[in-house]
mmCIF file with all atom_site columns, C-alpha atoms in Angstrom:
data_model
loop_
_atom_site.group_PDB
_atom_site.id
_atom_site.type_symbol
_atom_site.label_atom_id
_atom_site.label_alt_id
_atom_site.label_comp_id
_atom_site.label_asym_id
_atom_site.label_entity_id
_atom_site.label_seq_id
_atom_site.pdbx_PDB_ins_code
_atom_site.Cartn_x
_atom_site.Cartn_y
_atom_site.Cartn_z
_atom_site.occupancy
_atom_site.B_iso_or_equiv
_atom_site.pdbx_formal_charge
_atom_site.auth_seq_id
_atom_site.auth_comp_id
_atom_site.auth_asym_id
_atom_site.auth_atom_id
_atom_site.pdbx_PDB_model_num
ATOM 1  C CA . UNK A 1 1  ? 122.072 107.136 84.499  1.00 81.00 ? 1  UNK A CA 1
ATOM 2  C CA . UNK A 1 2  ? 121.425 103.697 86.096  1.00 84.00 ? 2  UNK A CA 1
ATOM 3  C CA . UNK A 1 3  ? 122.901 104.881 89.255  1.00 86.00 ? 3  UNK A CA 1
ATOM 4  C CA . UNK A 1 4  ? 120.489 107.749 89.288  1.00 86.00 ? 4  UNK A CA 1
ATOM 5  C CA . UNK A 1 5  ? 117.548 105.514 88.671  1.00 87.00 ? 5  UNK A CA 1
ATOM 6  C CA . UNK A 1 6  ? 118.712 103.167 91.329  1.00 84.00 ? 6  UNK A CA 1
ATOM 7  C CA . UNK A 1 7  ? 119.175 106.035 93.844  1.00 84.00 ? 7  UNK A CA 1
ATOM 8  C CA . UNK A 1 8  ? 115.750 107.354 93.077  1.00 84.00 ? 8  UNK A CA 1
ATOM 9  C CA . UNK A 1 9  ? 114.175 103.951 93.485  1.00 81.00 ? 9  UNK A CA 1
ATOM 10 C CA . UNK A 1 10 ? 115.874 103.608 96.890  1.00 75.00 ? 10 UNK A CA 1
ATOM 11 C CA . UNK A 1 11 ? 114.822 106.939 98.060  1.00 73.00 ? 11 UNK A CA 1
ATOM 12 C CA . UNK A 1 12 ? 111.136 106.076 96.897  1.00 71.00 ? 12 UNK A CA 1
ATOM 13 C CA . UNK A 1 13 ? 111.454 102.690 98.751  1.00 70.00 ? 13 UNK A CA 1
ATOM 14 C CA . UNK A 1 14 ? 112.540 104.469 101.793 1.00 66.00 ? 14 UNK A CA 1
ATOM 15 C CA . UNK A 1 15 ? 109.743 107.152 101.573 1.00 63.00 ? 15 UNK A CA 1
ATOM 16 C CA . UNK A 1 16 ? 106.804 104.325 101.449 1.00 64.00 ? 16 UNK A CA 1
ATOM 17 C CA . UNK A 1 17 ? 108.270 101.790 103.768 1.00 66.00 ? 17 UNK A CA 1
ATOM 18 C CA . UNK A 1 18 ? 108.152 101.690 107.508 1.00 71.00 ? 18 UNK A CA 1
ATOM 19 C CA . UNK A 1 19 ? 106.286 100.324 110.417 1.00 81.00 ? 19 UNK A CA 1
ATOM 20 C CA . UNK A 1 20 ? 104.895 101.181 113.887 1.00 83.00 ? 20 UNK A CA 1
ATOM 21 C CA . UNK A 1 21 ? 105.707 99.417  117.062 1.00 86.00 ? 21 UNK A CA 1
ATOM 22 C CA . UNK A 1 22 ? 103.034 100.525 119.925 1.00 90.00 ? 22 UNK A CA 1
ATOM 23 C CA . UNK A 1 23 ? 104.070 99.488  123.425 1.00 93.00 ? 23 UNK A CA 1
ATOM 24 C CA . UNK A 1 24 ? 101.191 99.817  126.149 1.00 94.00 ? 24 UNK A CA 1
ATOM 25 C CA . UNK A 1 25 ? 102.721 101.443 129.259 1.00 94.00 ? 25 UNK A CA 1
ATOM 26 C CA . UNK A 1 26 ? 99.601  101.900 131.499 1.00 94.00 ? 26 UNK A CA 1
ATOM 27 C CA . UNK A 1 27 ? 96.020  100.666 131.506 1.00 92.00 ? 27 UNK A CA 1
ATOM 28 C CA . UNK A 1 28 ? 93.471  102.059 134.009 1.00 92.00 ? 28 UNK A CA 1
ATOM 29 C CA . UNK A 1 29 ? 89.766  101.442 134.221 1.00 88.00 ? 29 UNK A CA 1
ATOM 30 C CA . UNK A 1 30 ? 87.559  104.351 135.377 1.00 84.00 ? 30 UNK A CA 1
ATOM 31 C CA . UNK A 1 31 ? 85.752  103.144 138.596 1.00 87.00 ? 31 UNK A CA 1
ATOM 32 C CA . UNK A 1 32 ? 82.397  104.546 137.636 1.00 86.00 ? 32 UNK A CA 1
ATOM 33 C CA . UNK A 1 33 ? 82.259  104.482 133.822 1.00 83.00 ? 33 UNK A CA 1
ATOM 34 C CA . UNK A 1 34 ? 82.808  102.068 131.062 1.00 81.00 ? 34 UNK A CA 1
ATOM 35 C CA . UNK A 1 35 ? 85.968  104.095 130.181 1.00 87.00 ? 35 UNK A CA 1
ATOM 36 C CA . UNK A 1 36 ? 89.587  103.008 130.048 1.00 89.00 ? 36 UNK A CA 1
ATOM 37 C CA . UNK A 1 37 ? 92.735  105.257 130.132 1.00 90.00 ? 37 UNK A CA 1
ATOM 38 C CA . UNK A 1 38 ? 95.598  103.930 128.126 1.00 92.00 ? 38 UNK A CA 1
ATOM 39 C CA . UNK A 1 39 ? 99.187  105.396 127.716 1.00 92.00 ? 39 UNK A CA 1
ATOM 40 C CA . UNK A 1 40 ? 101.375 104.062 124.824 1.00 93.00 ? 40 UNK A CA 1
ATOM 41 C CA . UNK A 1 41 ? 104.732 104.447 123.555 1.00 92.00 ? 41 UNK A CA 1
ATOM 42 C CA . UNK A 1 42 ? 104.638 104.495 119.647 1.00 89.00 ? 42 UNK A CA 1
ATOM 43 C CA . UNK A 1 43 ? 107.852 103.922 117.816 1.00 87.00 ? 43 UNK A CA 1
ATOM 44 C CA . UNK A 1 44 ? 108.008 104.582 114.064 1.00 85.00 ? 44 UNK A CA 1
ATOM 45 C CA . UNK A 1 45 ? 110.819 102.620 111.994 1.00 81.00 ? 45 UNK A CA 1
ATOM 46 C CA . UNK A 1 46 ? 111.980 102.504 108.507 1.00 74.00 ? 46 UNK A CA 1
ATOM 47 C CA . UNK A 1 47 ? 113.487 99.255  106.954 1.00 66.00 ? 47 UNK A CA 1
ATOM 48 C CA . UNK A 1 48 ? 114.632 97.775  110.514 1.00 62.00 ? 48 UNK A CA 1
ATOM 49 C CA . UNK A 1 49 ? 114.226 98.695  114.099 1.00 61.00 ? 49 UNK A CA 1
ATOM 50 C CA . UNK A 1 50 ? 117.589 100.124 114.160 1.00 66.00 ? 50 UNK A CA 1
ATOM 51 C CA . UNK A 1 51 ? 116.374 103.117 112.076 1.00 74.00 ? 51 UNK A CA 1
ATOM 52 C CA . UNK A 1 52 ? 114.000 104.972 114.410 1.00 78.00 ? 52 UNK A CA 1
ATOM 53 C CA . UNK A 1 53 ? 112.266 107.785 112.634 1.00 81.00 ? 53 UNK A CA 1
ATOM 54 C CA . UNK A 1 54 ? 110.105 108.964 115.617 1.00 86.00 ? 54 UNK A CA 1
ATOM 55 C CA . UNK A 1 55 ? 108.861 108.171 119.021 1.00 89.00 ? 55 UNK A CA 1
ATOM 56 C CA . UNK A 1 56 ? 105.761 109.547 120.886 1.00 89.00 ? 56 UNK A CA 1
ATOM 57 C CA . UNK A 1 57 ? 104.300 108.926 124.193 1.00 90.00 ? 57 UNK A CA 1
ATOM 58 C CA . UNK A 1 58 ? 100.473 109.039 123.749 1.00 90.00 ? 58 UNK A CA 1
ATOM 59 C CA . UNK A 1 59 ? 97.364  109.184 125.991 1.00 90.00 ? 59 UNK A CA 1
ATOM 60 C CA . UNK A 1 60 ? 94.137  107.356 124.852 1.00 90.00 ? 60 UNK A CA 1
ATOM 61 C CA . UNK A 1 61 ? 90.678  107.092 126.157 1.00 90.00 ? 61 UNK A CA 1
ATOM 62 C CA . UNK A 1 62 ? 88.792  103.983 125.250 1.00 92.00 ? 62 UNK A CA 1
ATOM 63 C CA . UNK A 1 63 ? 85.032  103.296 125.629 1.00 91.00 ? 63 UNK A CA 1
ATOM 64 C CA . UNK A 1 64 ? 84.246  99.659  126.542 1.00 80.00 ? 64 UNK A CA 1
ATOM 65 C CA . UNK A 1 65 ? 81.813  98.248  124.066 1.00 80.00 ? 65 UNK A CA 1
ATOM 66 C CA . UNK A 1 66 ? 81.418  94.647  125.467 1.00 78.00 ? 66 UNK A CA 1
ATOM 67 C CA . UNK A 1 67 ? 84.181  92.753  123.587 1.00 84.00 ? 67 UNK A CA 1
ATOM 68 C CA . UNK A 1 68 ? 86.007  95.739  121.998 1.00 84.00 ? 68 UNK A CA 1
ATOM 69 C CA . UNK A 1 69 ? 87.445  99.050  122.972 1.00 81.00 ? 69 UNK A CA 1
ATOM 70 C CA . UNK A 1 70 ? 86.770  102.160 120.828 1.00 90.00 ? 70 UNK A CA 1
ATOM 71 C CA . UNK A 1 71 ? 89.873  104.324 121.417 1.00 90.00 ? 71 UNK A CA 1
ATOM 72 C CA . UNK A 1 72 ? 90.880  107.838 120.358 1.00 89.00 ? 72 UNK A CA 1
ATOM 73 C CA . UNK A 1 73 ? 94.016  109.898 120.994 1.00 88.00 ? 73 UNK A CA 1
ATOM 74 C CA . UNK A 1 74 ? 93.544  112.531 123.753 1.00 85.00 ? 74 UNK A CA 1
ATOM 75 C CA . UNK A 1 75 ? 96.766  114.558 123.097 1.00 81.00 ? 75 UNK A CA 1
ATOM 76 C CA . UNK A 1 76 ? 95.842  115.861 119.668 1.00 67.00 ? 76 UNK A CA 1
ATOM 77 C CA . UNK A 1 77 ? 95.487  119.484 120.523 1.00 69.00 ? 77 UNK A CA 1
ATOM 78 C CA . UNK A 1 78 ? 91.756  119.558 121.914 1.00 69.00 ? 78 UNK A CA 1
ATOM 79 C CA . UNK A 1 79 ? 93.022  118.660 125.503 1.00 71.00 ? 79 UNK A CA 1
ATOM 80 C CA . UNK A 1 80 ? 95.695  119.998 127.698 1.00 73.00 ? 80 UNK A CA 1
ATOM 81 C CA . UNK A 1 81 ? 97.570  116.701 127.198 1.00 74.00 ? 81 UNK A CA 1
ATOM 82 C CA . UNK A 1 82 ? 100.534 116.702 124.900 1.00 76.00 ? 82 UNK A CA 1
ATOM 83 C CA . UNK A 1 83 ? 101.901 113.871 122.875 1.00 77.00 ? 83 UNK A CA 1
ATOM 84 C CA . UNK A 1 84 ? 105.591 114.057 123.876 1.00 81.00 ? 84 UNK A CA 1
ATOM 85 C CA . UNK A 1 85 ? 108.043 112.945 121.181 1.00 82.00 ? 85 UNK A CA 1
ATOM 86 C CA . UNK A 1 86 ? 110.015 113.664 118.194 1.00 81.00 ? 86 UNK A CA 1
ATOM 87 C CA . UNK A 1 87 ? 110.181 112.845 114.406 1.00 76.00 ? 87 UNK A CA 1
ATOM 88 C CA . UNK A 1 88 ? 107.932 111.203 111.986 1.00 64.00 ? 88 UNK A CA 1
ATOM 89 C CA . UNK A 1 89 ? 104.451 110.045 113.105 1.00 61.00 ? 89 UNK A CA 1
ATOM 90 C CA . UNK A 1 90 ? 102.973 113.036 114.943 1.00 57.00 ? 90 UNK A CA 1
#
């Protein structure tokens, strides 16, 4: 019985743990508007970076609001861009 409880606790810990690593690949400013295009590589991990659960290449548009950028994903099905990748995190 103790082994089953331990195994269930381990599975529950695995299900709720994880982290995101976002690498910025390209940043381009629009020449005439306060708009910035960003391309990122998002990697989802569990426990340790050795356990990759998913990886996606994403396209973002960001509106410049002075000292901050307000960004949204552009490859979410509303545009012709596709978030290329696999696994968890889509």
